[in-house]
PDB file of C-alpha atoms in Angstrom:
ATOM      1  CA  MET A   4       0.000   0.000   0.000  1.00 95.00           C
ATOM      2  CA  ILE A   5       1.246   3.460  -0.956  1.00 98.00           C
ATOM      3  CA  VAL A   6      -0.328   6.616   0.441  1.00 98.00           C
ATOM      4  CA  VAL A   7      -0.405   9.625  -1.902  1.00 98.00           C
ATOM      5  CA  THR A   8      -1.094  12.974  -0.254  1.00 98.00           C
ATOM      6  CA  GLY A   9      -2.264  15.834  -2.430  1.00 97.00           C
ATOM      7  CA  ALA A  10      -3.940  13.164  -4.538  1.00 98.00           C
ATOM      8  CA  THR A  11      -6.187  15.587  -6.429  1.00 96.00           C
ATOM      9  CA  GLY A  12      -3.338  17.949  -7.403  1.00 96.00           C
ATOM     10  CA  ASN A  13      -1.450  18.188 -10.668  1.00 96.00           C
ATOM     11  CA  VAL A  14       1.270  15.784  -9.513  1.00 98.00           C
ATOM     12  CA  GLY A  15      -0.719  13.605  -7.135  1.00 98.00           C
ATOM     13  CA  ARG A  16      -3.528  12.856  -9.578  1.00 97.00           C
ATOM     14  CA  THR A  17      -1.084  11.500 -12.167  1.00 98.00           C
ATOM     15  CA  LEU A  18       0.886   9.600  -9.522  1.00 98.00           C
ATOM     16  CA  VAL A  19      -2.270   7.820  -8.352  1.00 98.00           C
ATOM     17  CA  ARG A  20      -3.022   6.843 -11.950  1.00 97.00           C
ATOM     18  CA  ILE A  21       0.497   5.508 -12.598  1.00 97.00           C
ATOM     19  CA  LEU A  22       0.529   3.429  -9.407  1.00 97.00           C
ATOM     20  CA  THR A  23      -2.945   2.091 -10.119  1.00 97.00           C
ATOM     21  CA  GLU A  24      -1.960   1.082 -13.649  1.00 96.00           C
ATOM     22  CA  ASP A  25       0.947  -0.832 -12.068  1.00 94.00           C
ATOM     23  CA  GLN A  26      -1.646  -2.609  -9.900  1.00 95.00           C
ATOM     24  CA  VAL A  27      -0.290  -1.160  -6.678  1.00 96.00           C
ATOM     25  CA  PRO A  28      -2.788  -0.635  -3.826  1.00 96.00           C
ATOM     26  CA  VAL A  29      -3.163   3.112  -3.252  1.00 97.00           C
ATOM     27  CA  THR A  30      -4.739   5.313  -0.620  1.00 98.00           C
ATOM     28  CA  ALA A  31      -5.427   8.756  -2.083  1.00 98.00           C
ATOM     29  CA  VAL A  32      -5.468  11.551   0.499  1.00 98.00           C
ATOM     30  CA  ALA A  33      -6.620  15.145   0.083  1.00 97.00           C
ATOM     31  CA  ARG A  34      -8.590  17.634   2.155  1.00 94.00           C
ATOM     32  CA  HIS A  35     -11.624  17.234  -0.086  1.00 94.00           C
ATOM     33  CA  ILE A  36     -11.810  13.933  -1.964  1.00 95.00           C
ATOM     34  CA  ASP A  37     -14.249  11.125  -2.660  1.00 91.00           C
ATOM     35  CA  GLU A  38     -14.311   7.877  -4.611  1.00 91.00           C
ATOM     36  CA  ALA A  39     -15.535   9.646  -7.752  1.00 92.00           C
ATOM     37  CA  GLN A  40     -12.217  11.522  -7.999  1.00 94.00           C
ATOM     38  CA  VAL A  41      -9.944   8.469  -8.055  1.00 96.00           C
ATOM     39  CA  PRO A  42      -9.586   5.403 -10.302  1.00 95.00           C
ATOM     40  CA  PRO A  43     -11.649   2.317  -9.439  1.00 94.00           C
ATOM     41  CA  GLY A  44     -10.159   0.353  -6.580  1.00 93.00           C
ATOM     42  CA  VAL A  45      -8.331   3.303  -5.039  1.00 97.00           C
ATOM     43  CA  ARG A  46      -9.189   4.117  -1.439  1.00 96.00           C
ATOM     44  CA  ALA A  47     -10.002   7.813  -1.035  1.00 97.00           C
ATOM     45  CA  VAL A  48      -9.564   9.426   2.386  1.00 97.00           C
ATOM     46  CA  ALA A  49     -10.385  13.041   3.209  1.00 96.00           C
ATOM     47  CA  ALA A  50      -7.700  14.247   5.634  1.00 96.00           C
ATOM     48  CA  ASP A  51      -5.603  17.347   6.228  1.00 96.00           C
ATOM     49  CA  LEU A  52      -1.814  17.420   6.625  1.00 97.00           C
ATOM     50  CA  ALA A  53      -2.332  20.368   8.965  1.00 96.00           C
ATOM     51  CA  GLU A  54      -3.956  17.926  11.419  1.00 96.00           C
ATOM     52  CA  PRO A  55      -1.574  14.941  11.729  1.00 96.00           C
ATOM     53  CA  ASP A  56      -3.708  13.027  14.231  1.00 93.00           C
ATOM     54  CA  GLY A  57      -6.417  12.763  11.579  1.00 94.00           C
ATOM     55  CA  LEU A  58      -4.018  10.924   9.266  1.00 96.00           C
ATOM     56  CA  ARG A  59      -3.777   7.730  11.323  1.00 94.00           C
ATOM     57  CA  GLY A  60      -6.568   5.963   9.479  1.00 94.00           C
ATOM     58  CA  ALA A  61      -5.198   7.013   6.091  1.00 95.00           C
ATOM     59  CA  PHE A  62      -1.705   5.695   6.864  1.00 96.00           C
ATOM     60  CA  GLU A  63      -2.806   2.397   8.395  1.00 93.00           C
ATOM     61  CA  GLY A  64      -1.332  -0.566   6.514  1.00 93.00           C
ATOM     62  CA  ALA A  65       0.852   1.556   4.227  1.00 96.00           C
ATOM     63  CA  GLU A  66       4.481   0.807   3.449  1.00 96.00           C
ATOM     64  CA  ALA A  67       5.337   4.036   1.590  1.00 97.00           C
ATOM     65  CA  LEU A  68       4.225   7.658   1.611  1.00 98.00           C
ATOM     66  CA  PHE A  69       4.295  10.424  -0.992  1.00 98.00           C
ATOM     67  CA  LEU A  70       4.308  13.612   1.075  1.00 98.00           C
ATOM     68  CA  LEU A  71       3.566  17.190   0.130  1.00 97.00           C
ATOM     69  CA  VAL A  72       4.931  20.232   1.933  1.00 96.00           C
ATOM     70  CA  ALA A  73       1.699  21.240   3.649  1.00 94.00           C
ATOM     71  CA  GLY A  74       0.773  22.114   7.209  1.00 93.00           C
ATOM     72  CA  GLU A  75       3.208  23.136   9.924  1.00 94.00           C
ATOM     73  CA  ARG A  76       3.951  19.848  11.711  1.00 96.00           C
ATOM     74  CA  PRO A  77       6.148  17.627   9.532  1.00 97.00           C
ATOM     75  CA  TYR A  78       7.691  15.790  12.493  1.00 98.00           C
ATOM     76  CA  ASP A  79       4.241  14.855  13.785  1.00 97.00           C
ATOM     77  CA  ILE A  80       3.138  13.709  10.317  1.00 98.00           C
ATOM     78  CA  LEU A  81       6.153  11.430  10.069  1.00 98.00           C
ATOM     79  CA  ASP A  82       5.673  10.097  13.590  1.00 97.00           C
ATOM     80  CA  VAL A  83       2.123   9.101  12.653  1.00 97.00           C
ATOM     81  CA  ALA A  84       3.421   7.486   9.465  1.00 97.00           C
ATOM     82  CA  LYS A  85       6.044   5.457  11.326  1.00 97.00           C
ATOM     83  CA  SER A  86       3.578   4.300  13.947  1.00 96.00           C
ATOM     84  CA  ALA A  87       1.325   3.070  11.117  1.00 96.00           C
ATOM     85  CA  GLY A  88       4.133   0.998   9.600  1.00 96.00           C
ATOM     86  CA  VAL A  89       5.344   3.281   6.808  1.00 97.00           C
ATOM     87  CA  ARG A  90       8.968   2.524   5.925  1.00 96.00           C
ATOM     88  CA  LYS A  91       9.633   4.843   2.984  1.00 96.00           C
ATOM     89  CA  VAL A  92       8.811   8.506   2.342  1.00 98.00           C
ATOM     90  CA  VAL A  93       9.174  10.507  -0.860  1.00 98.00           C
ATOM     91  CA  LEU A  94       8.882  14.252  -0.250  1.00 98.00           C
ATOM     92  CA  LEU A  95       7.846  16.689  -2.971  1.00 98.00           C
ATOM     93  CA  SER A  96       9.823  19.824  -2.111  1.00 98.00           C
ATOM     94  CA  SER A  97      10.923  22.868  -4.106  1.00 95.00           C
ATOM     95  CA  GLN A  98      14.106  23.733  -5.949  1.00 95.00           C
ATOM     96  CA  GLY A  99      14.106  26.964  -3.972  1.00 91.00           C
ATOM     97  CA  ALA A 100      14.799  24.986  -0.794  1.00 93.00           C
ATOM     98  CA  GLY A 101      18.299  24.495  -2.139  1.00 94.00           C
ATOM     99  CA  THR A 102      18.882  27.746  -3.999  1.00 93.00           C
ATOM    100  CA  ARG A 103      17.064  30.223  -1.709  1.00 90.00           C
ATOM    101  CA  PRO A 104      16.960  28.683   1.772  1.00 90.00           C
ATOM    102  CA  GLU A 105      15.832  31.830   3.598  1.00 85.00           C
ATOM    103  CA  ALA A 106      12.807  32.365   1.364  1.00 84.00           C
ATOM    104  CA  TYR A 107      11.910  28.656   1.335  1.00 88.00           C
ATOM    105  CA  ALA A 108      12.201  27.882   5.047  1.00 90.00           C
ATOM    106  CA  HIS A 109       8.938  25.906   5.054  1.00 92.00           C
ATOM    107  CA  PRO A 110      10.020  23.192   2.595  1.00 94.00           C
ATOM    108  CA  ARG A 111      13.437  23.093   4.263  1.00 96.00           C
ATOM    109  CA  GLN A 112      11.720  22.260   7.550  1.00 97.00           C
ATOM    110  CA  PHE A 113       9.969  19.344   5.866  1.00 98.00           C
ATOM    111  CA  GLU A 114      13.236  18.217   4.298  1.00 98.00           C
ATOM    112  CA  ALA A 115      14.935  18.248   7.705  1.00 98.00           C
ATOM    113  CA  ALA A 116      12.096  16.239   9.248  1.00 98.00           C
ATOM    114  CA  VAL A 117      12.304  13.648   6.477  1.00 98.00           C
ATOM    115  CA  ARG A 118      16.069  13.299   6.826  1.00 98.00           C
ATOM    116  CA  GLU A 119      15.751  12.839  10.584  1.00 98.00           C
ATOM    117  CA  SER A 120      12.750  10.502  10.414  1.00 97.00           C
ATOM    118  CA  GLY A 121      14.606   7.205  10.460  1.00 96.00           C
ATOM    119  CA  LEU A 122      12.677   6.161   7.345  1.00 96.00           C
ATOM    120  CA  ASP A 123      14.092   5.424   3.909  1.00 96.00           C
ATOM    121  CA  TRP A 124      13.717   8.805   2.241  1.00 97.00           C
ATOM    122  CA  THR A 125      14.069  10.553  -1.083  1.00 98.00           C
ATOM    123  CA  ILE A 126      13.535  14.268  -1.694  1.00 98.00           C
ATOM    124  CA  LEU A 127      12.263  15.609  -5.015  1.00 98.00           C
ATOM    125  CA  ARG A 128      13.055  19.307  -5.456  1.00 98.00           C
ATOM    126  CA  SER A 129      10.758  20.406  -8.245  1.00 98.00           C
ATOM    127  CA  GLY A 130      11.363  23.435 -10.392  1.00 95.00           C
ATOM    128  CA  GLY A 131       8.400  25.535 -11.503  1.00 95.00           C
ATOM    129  CA  LEU A 132       5.597  23.352 -12.848  1.00 98.00           C
ATOM    130  CA  ASP A 133       4.229  23.657 -16.371  1.00 98.00           C
ATOM    131  CA  SER A 134       0.790  23.475 -14.783  1.00 98.00           C
ATOM    132  CA  ASN A 135       1.343  26.926 -13.249  1.00 96.00           C
ATOM    133  CA  ALA A 136       0.061  28.075 -16.646  1.00 98.00           C
ATOM    134  CA  PHE A 137      -3.425  27.054 -15.520  1.00 98.00           C
ATOM    135  CA  ALA A 138      -3.422  30.450 -13.796  1.00 95.00           C
ATOM    136  CA  TRP A 139      -3.897  31.852 -17.314  1.00 98.00           C
ATOM    137  CA  ALA A 140      -6.837  29.605 -18.157  1.00 98.00           C
ATOM    138  CA  GLU A 141      -9.607  32.090 -17.392  1.00 98.00           C
ATOM    139  CA  SER A 142      -7.992  35.058 -19.152  1.00 98.00           C
ATOM    140  CA  ILE A 143      -7.059  32.970 -22.195  1.00 98.00           C
ATOM    141  CA  ARG A 144     -10.560  31.534 -22.469  1.00 98.00           C
ATOM    142  CA  ALA A 145     -12.226  34.927 -22.038  1.00 98.00           C
ATOM    143  CA  ARG A 146      -9.819  37.364 -23.735  1.00 97.00           C
ATOM    144  CA  ARG A 147      -7.008  35.297 -25.301  1.00 98.00           C
ATOM    145  CA  THR A 148      -4.491  37.093 -23.071  1.00 98.00           C
ATOM    146  CA  ALA A 149      -1.847  35.817 -20.647  1.00 98.00           C
ATOM    147  CA  ALA A 150      -0.164  38.103 -18.083  1.00 97.00           C
ATOM    148  CA  ALA A 151       3.042  37.504 -16.144  1.00 97.00           C
ATOM    149  CA  PRO A 152       6.105  39.421 -14.972  1.00 97.00           C
ATOM    150  CA  PHE A 153       9.593  38.976 -16.450  1.00 98.00           C
ATOM    151  CA  GLY A 154       8.291  37.927 -19.836  1.00 98.00           C
ATOM    152  CA  ASP A 155      11.700  37.164 -21.341  1.00 98.00           C
ATOM    153  CA  VAL A 156      13.390  35.432 -18.402  1.00 98.00           C
ATOM    154  CA  GLY A 157      13.741  31.727 -19.069  1.00 98.00           C
ATOM    155  CA  LEU A 158      13.525  28.911 -16.521  1.00 98.00           C
ATOM    156  CA  PRO A 159      13.373  25.135 -17.142  1.00 98.00           C
ATOM    157  CA  PHE A 160       9.828  24.523 -15.931  1.00 98.00           C
ATOM    158  CA  VAL A 161       8.960  20.845 -15.504  1.00 98.00           C
ATOM    159  CA  ASP A 162       5.947  18.818 -16.605  1.00 98.00           C
ATOM    160  CA  PRO A 163       4.061  17.656 -13.476  1.00 98.00           C
ATOM    161  CA  ASP A 164       3.558  14.287 -15.173  1.00 98.00           C
ATOM    162  CA  ASP A 165       7.343  13.867 -15.182  1.00 98.00           C
ATOM    163  CA  VAL A 166       7.472  14.712 -11.479  1.00 98.00           C
ATOM    164  CA  ALA A 167       4.785  12.087 -10.879  1.00 98.00           C
ATOM    165  CA  ALA A 168       6.676   9.526 -12.976  1.00 98.00           C
ATOM    166  CA  VAL A 169       9.868  10.114 -10.991  1.00 98.00           C
ATOM    167  CA  ALA A 170       7.947   9.787  -7.727  1.00 98.00           C
ATOM    168  CA  ALA A 171       6.406   6.523  -8.929  1.00 98.00           C
ATOM    169  CA  ALA A 172       9.791   5.141  -9.973  1.00 97.00           C
ATOM    170  CA  VAL A 173      11.219   5.919  -6.535  1.00 97.00           C
ATOM    171  CA  LEU A 174       8.211   4.589  -4.629  1.00 96.00           C
ATOM    172  CA  LEU A 175       8.190   1.351  -6.629  1.00 94.00           C
ATOM    173  CA  THR A 176      11.882   0.619  -6.180  1.00 88.00           C
ATOM    174  CA  ASP A 177      12.340  -2.683  -4.365  1.00 72.00           C
ATOM    175  CA  ALA A 178      12.557  -2.102  -0.628  1.00 56.00           C
ATOM    176  CA  ASN A 179      15.687  -4.241  -0.474  1.00 55.00           C
ATOM    177  CA  THR A 180      17.641  -1.883  -2.731  1.00 64.00           C
ATOM    178  CA  THR A 181      19.052   1.525  -1.876  1.00 65.00           C
ATOM    179  CA  THR A 182      18.994   3.016  -5.379  1.00 85.00           C
ATOM    180  CA  HIS A 183      17.183   6.187  -4.347  1.00 95.00           C
ATOM    181  CA  THR A 184      17.522   6.104  -0.574  1.00 94.00           C
ATOM    182  CA  GLY A 185      19.033   9.314   0.744  1.00 96.00           C
ATOM    183  CA  ALA A 186      18.944  11.005  -2.676  1.00 97.00           C
ATOM    184  CA  THR A 187      17.836  14.557  -3.367  1.00 98.00           C
ATOM    185  CA  TYR A 188      16.782  15.041  -6.981  1.00 98.00           C
ATOM    186  CA  THR A 189      16.231  18.366  -8.739  1.00 98.00           C
ATOM    187  CA  LEU A 190      13.521  18.032 -11.366  1.00 98.00           C
ATOM    188  CA  THR A 191      13.395  20.398 -14.338  1.00 98.00           C
ATOM    189  CA  GLY A 192      12.213  20.421 -17.910  1.00 98.00           C
ATOM    190  CA  PRO A 193      14.530  19.883 -20.897  1.00 98.00           C
ATOM    191  CA  ALA A 194      15.218  23.576 -21.627  1.00 98.00           C
ATOM    192  CA  PRO A 195      14.492  27.030 -20.201  1.00 97.00           C
ATOM    193  CA  THR A 196      11.299  28.643 -21.452  1.00 98.00           C
ATOM    194  CA  THR A 197      10.085  32.200 -20.916  1.00 98.00           C
ATOM    195  CA  PRO A 198       6.547  33.226 -19.929  1.00 98.00           C
ATOM    196  CA  ARG A 199       6.182  34.778 -23.384  1.00 98.00           C
ATOM    197  CA  ALA A 200       7.223  31.508 -25.040  1.00 98.00           C
ATOM    198  CA  ARG A 201       4.867  29.470 -22.852  1.00 98.00           C
ATOM    199  CA  ALA A 202       1.962  31.714 -23.855  1.00 98.00           C
ATOM    200  CA  ALA A 203       2.957  31.235 -27.488  1.00 98.00           C
ATOM    201  CA  ALA A 204       3.017  27.452 -27.035  1.00 98.00           C
ATOM    202  CA  ILE A 205      -0.529  27.551 -25.685  1.00 98.00           C
ATOM    203  CA  ALA A 206      -1.535  29.690 -28.674  1.00 98.00           C
ATOM    204  CA  THR A 207      -0.047  27.074 -31.004  1.00 98.00           C
ATOM    205  CA  ALA A 208      -1.958  24.315 -29.235  1.00 98.00           C
ATOM    206  CA  LEU A 209      -5.163  26.362 -29.529  1.00 98.00           C
ATOM    207  CA  GLY A 210      -4.534  27.331 -33.131  1.00 98.00           C
ATOM    208  CA  GLU A 211      -5.392  30.926 -32.190  1.00 97.00           C
ATOM    209  CA  PRO A 212      -3.309  33.969 -31.156  1.00 98.00           C
ATOM    210  CA  VAL A 213      -2.764  34.665 -27.454  1.00 98.00           C
ATOM    211  CA  THR A 214      -1.551  38.135 -26.467  1.00 98.00           C
ATOM    212  CA  PHE A 215       1.131  38.182 -23.788  1.00 98.00           C
ATOM    213  CA  VAL A 216       0.879  41.072 -21.299  1.00 97.00           C
ATOM    214  CA  GLU A 217       3.971  41.747 -19.202  1.00 97.00           C
ATOM    215  CA  GLN A 218       3.170  42.714 -15.628  1.00 96.00           C
ATOM    216  CA  THR A 219       5.382  44.988 -13.567  1.00 96.00           C
ATOM    217  CA  ARG A 220       7.009  43.489 -10.500  1.00 95.00           C
ATOM    218  CA  ALA A 221       4.673  45.576  -8.306  1.00 96.00           C
ATOM    219  CA  GLU A 222       1.590  44.291 -10.106  1.00 95.00           C
ATOM    220  CA  ALA A 223       2.717  40.704  -9.739  1.00 95.00           C
ATOM    221  CA  HIS A 224       3.585  41.271  -6.068  1.00 96.00           C
ATOM    222  CA  GLU A 225       0.121  42.635  -5.335  1.00 95.00           C
ATOM    223  CA  LEU A 226      -1.606  39.680  -6.959  1.00 92.00           C
ATOM    224  CA  MET A 227       0.614  37.005  -5.393  1.00 92.00           C
ATOM    225  CA  ALA A 228       0.357  38.527  -1.908  1.00 93.00           C
ATOM    226  CA  ARG A 229      -3.359  37.732  -1.915  1.00 92.00           C
ATOM    227  CA  PHE A 230      -2.682  34.008  -1.511  1.00 86.00           C
ATOM    228  CA  MET A 231       0.997  33.593  -0.575  1.00 83.00           C
ATOM    229  CA  PRO A 232       3.012  34.621   2.523  1.00 82.00           C
ATOM    230  CA  LEU A 233       5.127  37.716   1.848  1.00 85.00           C
ATOM    231  CA  PRO A 234       8.524  35.952   2.223  1.00 81.00           C
ATOM    232  CA  VAL A 235       7.406  33.398  -0.370  1.00 81.00           C
ATOM    233  CA  VAL A 236       6.190  36.171  -2.675  1.00 88.00           C
ATOM    234  CA  GLU A 237       9.550  37.908  -2.466  1.00 88.00           C
ATOM    235  CA  GLY A 238      11.472  34.684  -2.975  1.00 85.00           C
ATOM    236  CA  THR A 239       9.328  33.628  -5.898  1.00 88.00           C
ATOM    237  CA  LEU A 240       9.623  36.998  -7.644  1.00 93.00           C
ATOM    238  CA  ALA A 241      13.378  36.973  -7.125  1.00 92.00           C
ATOM    239  CA  LEU A 242      13.599  33.488  -8.601  1.00 91.00           C
ATOM    240  CA  LEU A 243      11.391  34.390 -11.573  1.00 94.00           C
ATOM    241  CA  GLY A 244      13.058  37.712 -12.286  1.00 96.00           C
ATOM    242  CA  GLU A 245      16.666  37.198 -11.254  1.00 95.00           C
ATOM    243  CA  PRO A 246      17.332  33.465 -11.321  1.00 96.00           C
ATOM    244  CA  THR A 247      20.733  32.176 -10.344  1.00 95.00           C
ATOM    245  CA  GLY A 248      22.814  30.118 -12.724  1.00 95.00           C
ATOM    246  CA  GLU A 249      21.742  27.004 -10.847  1.00 95.00           C
ATOM    247  CA  GLU A 250      18.062  27.901 -11.239  1.00 96.00           C
ATOM    248  CA  ARG A 251      18.491  28.425 -14.980  1.00 96.00           C
ATOM    249  CA  CYS A 252      20.335  25.119 -15.363  1.00 97.00           C
ATOM    250  CA  VAL A 253      18.667  22.014 -16.758  1.00 98.00           C
ATOM    251  CA  SER A 254      19.007  19.140 -14.293  1.00 98.00           C
ATOM    252  CA  PRO A 255      19.736  15.611 -15.558  1.00 97.00           C
ATOM    253  CA  ASP A 256      17.763  13.982 -12.751  1.00 98.00           C
ATOM    254  CA  VAL A 257      14.491  13.307 -14.623  1.00 98.00           C
ATOM    255  CA  GLU A 258      16.414  11.450 -17.317  1.00 97.00           C
ATOM    256  CA  ARG A 259      18.648   9.789 -14.729  1.00 96.00           C
ATOM    257  CA  VAL A 260      15.660   8.258 -12.939  1.00 96.00           C
ATOM    258  CA  LEU A 261      13.330   7.597 -15.888  1.00 96.00           C
ATOM    259  CA  GLY A 262      15.832   6.754 -18.610  1.00 96.00           C
ATOM    260  CA  ARG A 263      14.263   9.299 -20.963  1.00 97.00           C
ATOM    261  CA  ALA A 264      14.362  13.037 -21.445  1.00 97.00           C
ATOM    262  CA  ALA A 265      11.963  15.326 -19.633  1.00 98.00           C
ATOM    263  CA  GLY A 266       8.943  16.492 -21.633  1.00 98.00           C
ATOM    264  CA  ALA A 267       8.800  19.957 -23.210  1.00 98.00           C
ATOM    265  CA  PHE A 268       6.233  22.604 -22.282  1.00 98.00           C
ATOM    266  CA  ALA A 269       4.682  22.377 -25.741  1.00 98.00           C
ATOM    267  CA  GLY A 270       3.706  18.780 -25.065  1.00 98.00           C
ATOM    268  CA  TRP A 271       2.077  19.746 -21.772  1.00 98.00           C
ATOM    269  CA  ALA A 272       0.154  22.539 -23.542  1.00 98.00           C
ATOM    270  CA  GLU A 273      -1.136  20.159 -26.212  1.00 98.00           C
ATOM    271  CA  ARG A 274      -2.333  17.624 -23.636  1.00 97.00           C
ATOM    272  CA  ASN A 275      -4.096  20.293 -21.578  1.00 98.00           C
ATOM    273  CA  VAL A 276      -5.367  22.606 -24.315  1.00 98.00           C
ATOM    274  CA  VAL A 277      -9.013  21.982 -23.380  1.00 98.00           C
ATOM    275  CA  ALA A 278      -8.480  24.082 -20.229  1.00 98.00           C
ATOM    276  CA  PHE A 279      -7.738  27.130 -22.396  1.00 98.00           C
ATOM    277  CA  ARG A 280     -10.427  26.813 -25.094  1.00 96.00           C
TER     278      ARG A 280
END
């Protein structure tokens, strides 16, 4: 049994599907979830990582856990997991935890808890996800426009399906091997892309023009501050606007784990074009 937290998200949903196709028993966990949202045979449990005591039933009988950075009590979450019999944890963290530790203190806390848990662990530090472009869905559908700051700054965003595939590969590794144990992988796409280029790729998938509107830093800050803590807003804007050489660099880790190259943004746009029609 493998427990997948964040099972209705862009990574978790695909991970549940991959594991199910491999005929692995899965418990899908999210704050709001029911059987209609998961493949047949998957156990769906509504639970919140912010309330670790409520996770006991979800973790019961599991051998491995896919864990999101959510809530404020990672040590308690992992204690509950261990008491339920979990032996392996794969944490979905952020690339910023390595490149901007002060701005990304929250994922670093989860990483520390995982390393100190006594479990077999692997950390996946994801770059920006291609699915962040869903933020444009409403404006593209209504006005065929996409707005973002730093329109010509390129970063190697990663397909969430590739993140899910890496997580599945790690989770399904034989428990008697140590191939991924203690590893920290940085997951990126195959090449840097700019916001302007990503909007153009969606336009190509649609077969219609999409106008890119470049926001000022202040405009982006105001919008992001509505749903993100200020330190995270500042760190994110710094990463998007003034990325370090490491943040611009394409990581080999997706190919190292999967034996194939990471997928390009254009492929993600084609698969998800219905969201923008």
